[in-house]
């Protein structure tokens, strides 16, 4: 499965938003969430401290916090526990499965008042791991092209807890303009500068359940909220037609002018389509290719991704440099 990126260099936020959902649910919360309360907390007006939100220290001692802020509406409090993750970062959630050596290619466009930008994004599941807050995460390497030019090269870090919920632990996105590196200002890592891991995919997503925080990094104004929008949909893209598709609605309460984004997930494949709802930049993406790398190509990927990881220690000394370096865990597509 792949995770499409926000097009920061073009001003098209891939993270979304309009308003915080205020619909409370009587259903039991999914993994990583606390029960709904009767009063919503506004993410736009509240600044939560690390203690209130359950923000983790880089030492791996964090646990869920019962009084955590509900940044995405009732029942959305982050309930993170570093002890709930296995030693191996294997990710086999059927909606968000990450197998090292798999490359997903998506294409689409961004339409706004200035015109249309063609996009191509490659999402490579590496065999690298990085320890964040005591949790060994799997490294994803994404490259985002606009009209053929690289605008972003990013490392993102995921881990699956014992309940099957997949968490996003942070991102190191290097930005480019005219194919030249210009910085990585949107870097965030769980446990540093009050940044918090969030839910990339629930273990058992269901309709009529509370929204959930996908990640929160106040130092870079990052807050993604997700909520199950539809189930059992049928979607066709260049890689084929998919049945029983899960649709997640996403938004960013910190950027109300951006609009919502809808992501379509197929069981066993992952994200196959992205559409936009509202906002000045209308972004769409379709899955066009799935490739399994050879061992030799995976080794090349590791070489390049490790260069990116190393560069982060120079570029982001106050955030990324505080993490342990990435390591090669899976050298072949057939195993460790």
CSV table of C-alpha atoms in Angstrom, one decimal:
chain,number,residue,atom,x,y,z
A,1,UNK,CA,0.0,0.0,0.0
A,2,UNK,CA,1.2,3.5,-0.6
A,3,UNK,CA,0.7,6.8,1.2
A,4,UNK,CA,0.4,9.8,-1.3
A,5,UNK,CA,2.2,12.9,-0.3
A,6,UNK,CA,1.2,16.5,0.1
A,7,UNK,CA,2.5,18.7,-2.7
A,8,UNK,CA,4.1,21.3,-0.5
A,9,UNK,CA,6.3,22.8,-3.2
A,10,UNK,CA,3.2,23.6,-5.3
A,11,UNK,CA,1.0,24.7,-2.4
A,12,UNK,CA,-1.4,21.8,-2.9
A,13,UNK,CA,-1.8,20.2,0.5
A,14,UNK,CA,-2.1,16.5,0.3
A,15,UNK,CA,-3.3,16.6,3.9
A,16,UNK,CA,-6.8,18.0,4.1
A,17,UNK,CA,-9.5,19.8,5.6
A,18,UNK,CA,-12.5,21.8,6.5
A,19,UNK,CA,-14.1,21.4,9.8
A,20,UNK,CA,-13.6,19.0,12.7
A,21,UNK,CA,-16.2,16.3,12.8
A,22,UNK,CA,-18.5,16.8,15.8
A,23,UNK,CA,-20.6,13.7,15.4
A,24,UNK,CA,-20.3,11.4,18.5
A,25,UNK,CA,-20.7,7.7,18.1
A,26,UNK,CA,-22.1,5.1,20.5
A,27,UNK,CA,-20.1,2.4,18.9
A,28,UNK,CA,-17.0,1.0,20.6
A,29,UNK,CA,-13.8,3.0,19.6
A,30,UNK,CA,-11.3,1.4,17.3
A,31,UNK,CA,-7.7,0.6,18.4
A,32,UNK,CA,-5.7,3.7,19.3
A,33,UNK,CA,-8.8,5.7,20.3
A,34,UNK,CA,-10.3,6.6,23.6
A,35,UNK,CA,-14.1,6.4,24.2
A,36,UNK,CA,-16.1,9.4,22.9
A,37,UNK,CA,-17.0,12.1,25.4
A,38,UNK,CA,-20.0,14.5,25.3
A,39,UNK,CA,-18.0,17.6,24.5
A,40,UNK,CA,-15.8,18.2,21.5
A,41,UNK,CA,-12.4,19.9,21.7
A,42,UNK,CA,-11.5,22.4,19.1
A,43,UNK,CA,-8.1,21.7,17.5
A,44,UNK,CA,-8.1,25.2,16.1
A,45,UNK,CA,-8.3,26.9,19.5
A,46,UNK,CA,-6.5,24.5,21.9
A,47,UNK,CA,-2.8,24.1,22.2
A,48,UNK,CA,-2.1,20.9,24.0
A,49,UNK,CA,0.9,20.2,26.1
A,50,UNK,CA,2.9,16.9,25.7
A,51,UNK,CA,1.3,15.6,28.9
A,52,UNK,CA,-2.2,16.4,27.8
A,53,UNK,CA,-1.8,14.7,24.4
A,54,UNK,CA,0.2,11.8,25.4
A,55,UNK,CA,3.2,13.0,23.4
A,56,UNK,CA,6.1,10.5,23.7
A,57,UNK,CA,9.6,11.1,24.7
A,58,UNK,CA,12.3,9.7,22.4
A,59,UNK,CA,13.2,7.1,25.1
A,60,UNK,CA,10.3,4.8,24.4
A,61,UNK,CA,8.4,5.3,27.7
A,62,UNK,CA,5.2,6.8,26.5
A,63,UNK,CA,1.7,5.3,27.1
A,64,UNK,CA,-1.8,6.2,26.3
A,65,UNK,CA,-3.3,9.2,28.1
A,66,UNK,CA,-6.9,9.0,29.2
A,67,UNK,CA,-7.3,12.8,29.3
A,68,UNK,CA,-5.7,13.4,25.9
A,69,UNK,CA,-7.1,16.2,23.6
A,70,UNK,CA,-9.6,15.2,21.0
A,71,UNK,CA,-8.0,17.0,18.1
A,72,UNK,CA,-10.3,15.5,15.4
A,73,UNK,CA,-13.6,15.5,17.4
A,74,UNK,CA,-15.2,13.4,20.1
A,75,UNK,CA,-13.5,10.0,20.6
A,76,UNK,CA,-10.4,11.0,18.6
A,77,UNK,CA,-7.9,11.3,21.4
A,78,UNK,CA,-4.5,9.7,20.6
A,79,UNK,CA,-4.0,6.6,22.7
A,80,UNK,CA,-0.4,5.7,21.9
A,81,UNK,CA,1.5,3.0,23.8
A,82,UNK,CA,5.1,2.3,22.7
A,83,UNK,CA,4.8,-1.1,24.5
A,84,UNK,CA,2.0,-2.2,22.2
A,85,UNK,CA,4.3,-2.9,19.2
A,86,UNK,CA,6.1,-6.1,18.4
A,87,UNK,CA,9.9,-6.3,17.9
A,88,UNK,CA,9.5,-6.8,14.2
A,89,UNK,CA,7.9,-4.0,12.1
A,90,UNK,CA,6.0,-6.4,9.8
A,91,UNK,CA,2.9,-4.6,8.5
A,92,UNK,CA,0.2,-6.9,7.2
A,93,UNK,CA,-3.0,-4.9,7.8
A,94,UNK,CA,-5.1,-5.9,4.8
A,95,UNK,CA,-5.9,-2.3,3.8
A,96,UNK,CA,-2.3,-1.0,4.4
A,97,UNK,CA,0.1,-3.9,3.8
A,98,UNK,CA,3.7,-2.9,3.3
A,99,UNK,CA,6.0,-5.6,1.8
A,100,UNK,CA,9.6,-4.6,1.4
A,101,UNK,CA,10.6,-4.4,-2.2
A,102,UNK,CA,7.2,-3.3,-3.5
A,103,UNK,CA,6.9,-0.2,-5.6
A,104,UNK,CA,3.6,1.6,-6.3
A,105,UNK,CA,3.3,4.2,-9.0
A,106,UNK,CA,0.5,6.7,-9.0
A,107,UNK,CA,-0.3,9.4,-11.5
A,108,UNK,CA,-2.8,12.2,-11.5
A,109,UNK,CA,-3.1,16.0,-11.6
A,110,UNK,CA,-3.7,19.1,-9.5
A,111,UNK,CA,-6.1,21.6,-11.0
A,112,UNK,CA,-6.3,25.1,-9.7
A,113,UNK,CA,-6.8,28.7,-10.8
A,114,UNK,CA,-3.3,28.7,-12.3
A,115,UNK,CA,-3.8,25.7,-14.4
A,116,UNK,CA,-3.1,22.0,-14.3
A,117,UNK,CA,0.0,20.2,-13.0
A,118,UNK,CA,0.7,16.6,-13.9
A,119,UNK,CA,1.8,14.4,-11.0
A,120,UNK,CA,3.7,11.1,-10.8
A,121,UNK,CA,4.5,9.6,-7.4
A,122,UNK,CA,6.5,6.5,-6.7
A,123,UNK,CA,6.1,4.8,-3.3
A,124,UNK,CA,8.8,2.3,-2.5
A,125,UNK,CA,8.6,0.0,0.6
A,126,UNK,CA,12.2,-0.4,1.6
A,127,UNK,CA,13.8,-3.1,3.8
A,128,UNK,CA,15.1,-0.3,6.1
A,129,UNK,CA,14.0,0.2,9.7
A,130,UNK,CA,14.4,3.2,12.0
A,131,UNK,CA,13.8,3.1,15.8
A,132,UNK,CA,11.5,5.9,17.0
A,133,UNK,CA,10.5,6.1,20.6
A,134,UNK,CA,11.7,2.6,21.2
A,135,UNK,CA,9.5,1.2,18.3
A,136,UNK,CA,11.2,-0.3,15.2
A,137,UNK,CA,9.5,1.3,12.2
A,138,UNK,CA,9.5,0.3,8.6
A,139,UNK,CA,10.8,3.0,6.1
A,140,UNK,CA,8.8,4.1,3.1
A,141,UNK,CA,10.6,6.2,0.4
A,142,UNK,CA,8.4,8.4,-1.8
A,143,UNK,CA,9.4,10.6,-4.7
A,144,UNK,CA,6.9,13.2,-6.0
A,145,UNK,CA,7.2,14.7,-9.5
A,146,UNK,CA,5.3,17.7,-10.9
A,147,UNK,CA,5.4,18.1,-14.7
A,148,UNK,CA,8.4,15.7,-14.7
A,149,UNK,CA,10.5,17.6,-12.2
A,150,UNK,CA,11.2,16.2,-8.7
A,151,UNK,CA,9.5,18.3,-6.0
A,152,UNK,CA,9.8,16.1,-3.0
A,153,UNK,CA,11.8,13.0,-1.8
A,154,UNK,CA,10.6,11.7,1.5
A,155,UNK,CA,11.2,9.0,4.1
A,156,UNK,CA,8.1,8.1,6.1
A,157,UNK,CA,8.0,5.7,9.1
A,158,UNK,CA,5.3,3.2,9.9
A,159,UNK,CA,4.7,0.4,12.4
A,160,UNK,CA,1.8,-1.9,13.2
A,161,UNK,CA,0.7,-2.5,16.8
A,162,UNK,CA,-0.5,-5.7,18.2
A,163,UNK,CA,-4.1,-4.9,17.4
A,164,UNK,CA,-3.4,-4.6,13.7
A,165,UNK,CA,-3.5,-0.8,13.6
A,166,UNK,CA,-0.8,0.9,11.5
A,167,UNK,CA,0.7,4.1,12.9
A,168,UNK,CA,2.6,6.9,11.1
A,169,UNK,CA,5.6,7.9,13.3
A,170,UNK,CA,6.9,10.8,11.2
A,171,UNK,CA,8.2,12.1,7.9
A,172,UNK,CA,11.4,13.6,6.5
A,173,UNK,CA,10.4,15.3,3.3
A,174,UNK,CA,13.1,17.0,1.3
A,175,UNK,CA,11.7,19.7,-1.1
A,176,UNK,CA,13.1,20.7,-4.5
A,177,UNK,CA,12.5,23.6,-6.8
A,178,UNK,CA,13.8,23.5,-10.4
A,179,UNK,CA,15.3,20.1,-9.4
A,180,UNK,CA,17.4,21.8,-6.7
A,181,UNK,CA,17.2,20.9,-3.0
A,182,UNK,CA,15.7,23.8,-1.0
A,183,UNK,CA,15.2,22.3,2.4
A,184,UNK,CA,13.1,20.0,4.6
A,185,UNK,CA,11.0,22.5,6.7
A,186,UNK,CA,8.1,20.1,7.3
A,187,UNK,CA,10.1,17.3,9.0
A,188,UNK,CA,8.4,15.9,12.1
A,189,UNK,CA,9.2,12.9,14.3
A,190,UNK,CA,7.0,11.4,17.0
A,191,UNK,CA,8.2,12.4,20.5
A,192,UNK,CA,10.2,15.5,19.3
A,193,UNK,CA,8.8,19.0,19.5
A,194,UNK,CA,5.4,17.6,20.8
A,195,UNK,CA,4.9,15.7,17.6
A,196,UNK,CA,2.7,12.6,17.9
A,197,UNK,CA,2.3,9.4,16.0
A,198,UNK,CA,-1.1,8.9,14.5
A,199,UNK,CA,-3.2,6.2,12.9
A,200,UNK,CA,-2.4,5.6,9.2
A,201,UNK,CA,-5.0,2.7,9.1
A,202,UNK,CA,-7.2,1.3,11.8
A,203,UNK,CA,-7.0,-2.4,12.5
A,204,UNK,CA,-10.8,-2.8,11.9
A,205,UNK,CA,-12.2,0.2,10.2
A,206,UNK,CA,-16.0,0.6,10.4
A,207,UNK,CA,-18.7,3.1,9.5
A,208,UNK,CA,-20.2,5.3,12.2
A,209,UNK,CA,-17.1,5.4,14.4
A,210,UNK,CA,-15.2,8.5,15.6
A,211,UNK,CA,-12.7,10.3,13.5
A,212,UNK,CA,-9.0,9.6,14.4
A,213,UNK,CA,-5.8,11.6,14.3
A,214,UNK,CA,-3.4,10.4,11.6
A,215,UNK,CA,-0.5,12.5,12.9
A,216,UNK,CA,0.0,15.7,14.9
A,217,UNK,CA,3.0,18.0,14.6
A,218,UNK,CA,2.2,21.4,16.0
A,219,UNK,CA,5.7,22.8,15.2
A,220,UNK,CA,5.0,22.4,11.5
A,221,UNK,CA,1.2,23.0,11.7
A,222,UNK,CA,0.5,19.4,10.7
A,223,UNK,CA,-2.8,17.7,11.8
A,224,UNK,CA,-4.5,15.1,9.7
A,225,UNK,CA,-7.9,13.7,10.6
A,226,UNK,CA,-9.4,10.5,9.1
A,227,UNK,CA,-12.8,9.0,9.2
A,228,UNK,CA,-14.4,6.0,7.5
A,229,UNK,CA,-16.7,7.5,4.8
A,230,UNK,CA,-17.9,4.5,2.8
A,231,UNK,CA,-17.4,0.7,2.6
A,232,UNK,CA,-18.0,-1.9,-0.1
A,233,UNK,CA,-17.5,0.5,-3.0
A,234,UNK,CA,-16.3,-0.5,-6.5
A,235,UNK,CA,-13.5,1.4,-8.1
A,236,UNK,CA,-11.7,1.0,-11.4
A,237,UNK,CA,-8.2,2.4,-12.1
A,238,UNK,CA,-5.5,1.5,-14.6
A,239,UNK,CA,-4.3,-1.5,-12.5
A,240,UNK,CA,-7.8,-3.0,-12.5
A,241,UNK,CA,-11.3,-2.9,-10.9
A,242,UNK,CA,-11.5,-3.4,-7.2
A,243,UNK,CA,-14.5,-4.6,-5.2
A,244,UNK,CA,-15.3,-4.0,-1.5
A,245,UNK,CA,-13.3,-0.7,-1.4
A,246,UNK,CA,-12.9,1.2,1.8
A,247,UNK,CA,-13.2,5.0,1.5
A,248,UNK,CA,-11.5,7.2,4.1
A,249,UNK,CA,-12.3,10.9,4.3
A,250,UNK,CA,-9.3,13.1,5.4
A,251,UNK,CA,-9.0,16.7,6.4
A,252,UNK,CA,-6.7,19.1,8.2
A,253,UNK,CA,-8.4,21.4,10.6
A,254,UNK,CA,-5.4,23.7,10.6
A,255,UNK,CA,-5.9,24.4,6.9
A,256,UNK,CA,-9.7,24.9,6.4
A,257,UNK,CA,-9.3,26.4,2.9
A,258,UNK,CA,-7.7,23.2,1.5
A,259,UNK,CA,-10.8,21.0,1.4
A,260,UNK,CA,-11.2,17.2,2.0
A,261,UNK,CA,-9.5,14.3,0.4
A,262,UNK,CA,-11.0,10.9,-0.2
A,263,UNK,CA,-8.8,7.9,-0.3
A,264,UNK,CA,-10.0,4.5,-1.7
A,265,UNK,CA,-8.4,1.4,-0.3
A,266,UNK,CA,-8.7,-2.1,-1.7
A,267,UNK,CA,-8.1,-5.1,0.6
A,268,UNK,CA,-4.9,-6.8,-0.3
A,269,UNK,CA,-3.7,-3.9,-2.5
A,270,UNK,CA,-4.0,-0.7,-0.4
A,271,UNK,CA,-4.6,2.7,-1.7
A,272,UNK,CA,-5.8,2.7,-5.3
A,273,UNK,CA,-7.4,6.1,-5.8
A,274,UNK,CA,-7.4,9.7,-4.3
A,275,UNK,CA,-10.0,12.4,-5.1
A,276,UNK,CA,-10.6,15.9,-3.8
A,277,UNK,CA,-13.7,17.4,-2.2
A,278,UNK,CA,-13.6,21.2,-2.0
A,279,UNK,CA,-10.6,23.4,-1.8
A,280,UNK,CA,-8.8,25.5,-4.3
A,281,UNK,CA,-6.4,22.7,-5.5
A,282,UNK,CA,-8.3,19.7,-6.9
A,283,UNK,CA,-5.9,16.8,-6.6
A,284,UNK,CA,-6.5,13.3,-8.1
A,285,UNK,CA,-4.3,10.2,-8.2
A,286,UNK,CA,-4.8,6.7,-9.6
A,287,UNK,CA,-2.7,3.6,-9.0
A,288,UNK,CA,-1.1,2.8,-12.4
A,289,UNK,CA,1.6,0.2,-11.6
A,290,UNK,CA,2.6,-2.3,-8.9
A,291,UNK,CA,6.2,-3.7,-9.2
A,292,UNK,CA,8.2,-6.1,-7.1
A,293,UNK,CA,11.9,-5.3,-7.1
A,294,UNK,CA,14.7,-7.8,-7.6
A,295,UNK,CA,17.2,-8.2,-4.8
A,296,UNK,CA,19.7,-6.1,-6.8
A,297,UNK,CA,17.2,-3.2,-7.3
A,298,UNK,CA,16.2,-3.3,-3.7
A,299,UNK,CA,19.9,-3.0,-2.8
A,300,UNK,CA,20.0,0.1,-5.0
A,301,UNK,CA,17.0,1.5,-3.3
A,302,UNK,CA,18.6,1.0,0.1
A,303,UNK,CA,21.7,2.9,-1.0
A,304,UNK,CA,19.7,5.9,-2.1
A,305,UNK,CA,17.4,5.9,0.8
A,306,UNK,CA,20.3,5.7,3.3
A,307,UNK,CA,21.8,8.7,1.5
A,308,UNK,CA,18.6,10.6,2.2
A,309,UNK,CA,18.6,9.4,5.8
A,310,UNK,CA,22.2,10.5,6.2
A,311,UNK,CA,21.5,13.9,4.7
A,312,UNK,CA,18.7,14.5,7.2
A,313,UNK,CA,21.3,14.6,10.0
A,314,UNK,CA,22.8,17.7,8.4
A,315,UNK,CA,19.6,19.3,7.2
A,316,UNK,CA,17.4,18.8,10.3
A,317,UNK,CA,19.8,18.9,13.3
A,318,UNK,CA,17.0,19.8,15.8
A,319,UNK,CA,14.6,17.1,14.8
A,320,UNK,CA,15.8,14.3,12.5
A,321,UNK,CA,19.3,14.2,13.9
A,322,UNK,CA,17.9,13.1,17.2
A,323,UNK,CA,16.8,9.8,15.8
A,324,UNK,CA,18.9,6.6,15.4
A,325,UNK,CA,20.1,6.0,11.9
A,326,UNK,CA,18.1,3.8,9.6
A,327,UNK,CA,19.4,0.3,9.1
A,328,UNK,CA,19.0,-2.4,6.5
A,329,UNK,CA,16.8,-5.2,7.9
A,330,UNK,CA,15.5,-6.9,4.8
A,331,UNK,CA,18.1,-7.5,2.1
A,332,UNK,CA,16.0,-9.7,-0.2
A,333,UNK,CA,12.4,-9.6,-1.3
A,334,UNK,CA,12.0,-13.2,-0.1
A,335,UNK,CA,12.9,-12.5,3.5
A,336,UNK,CA,15.3,-11.0,6.0
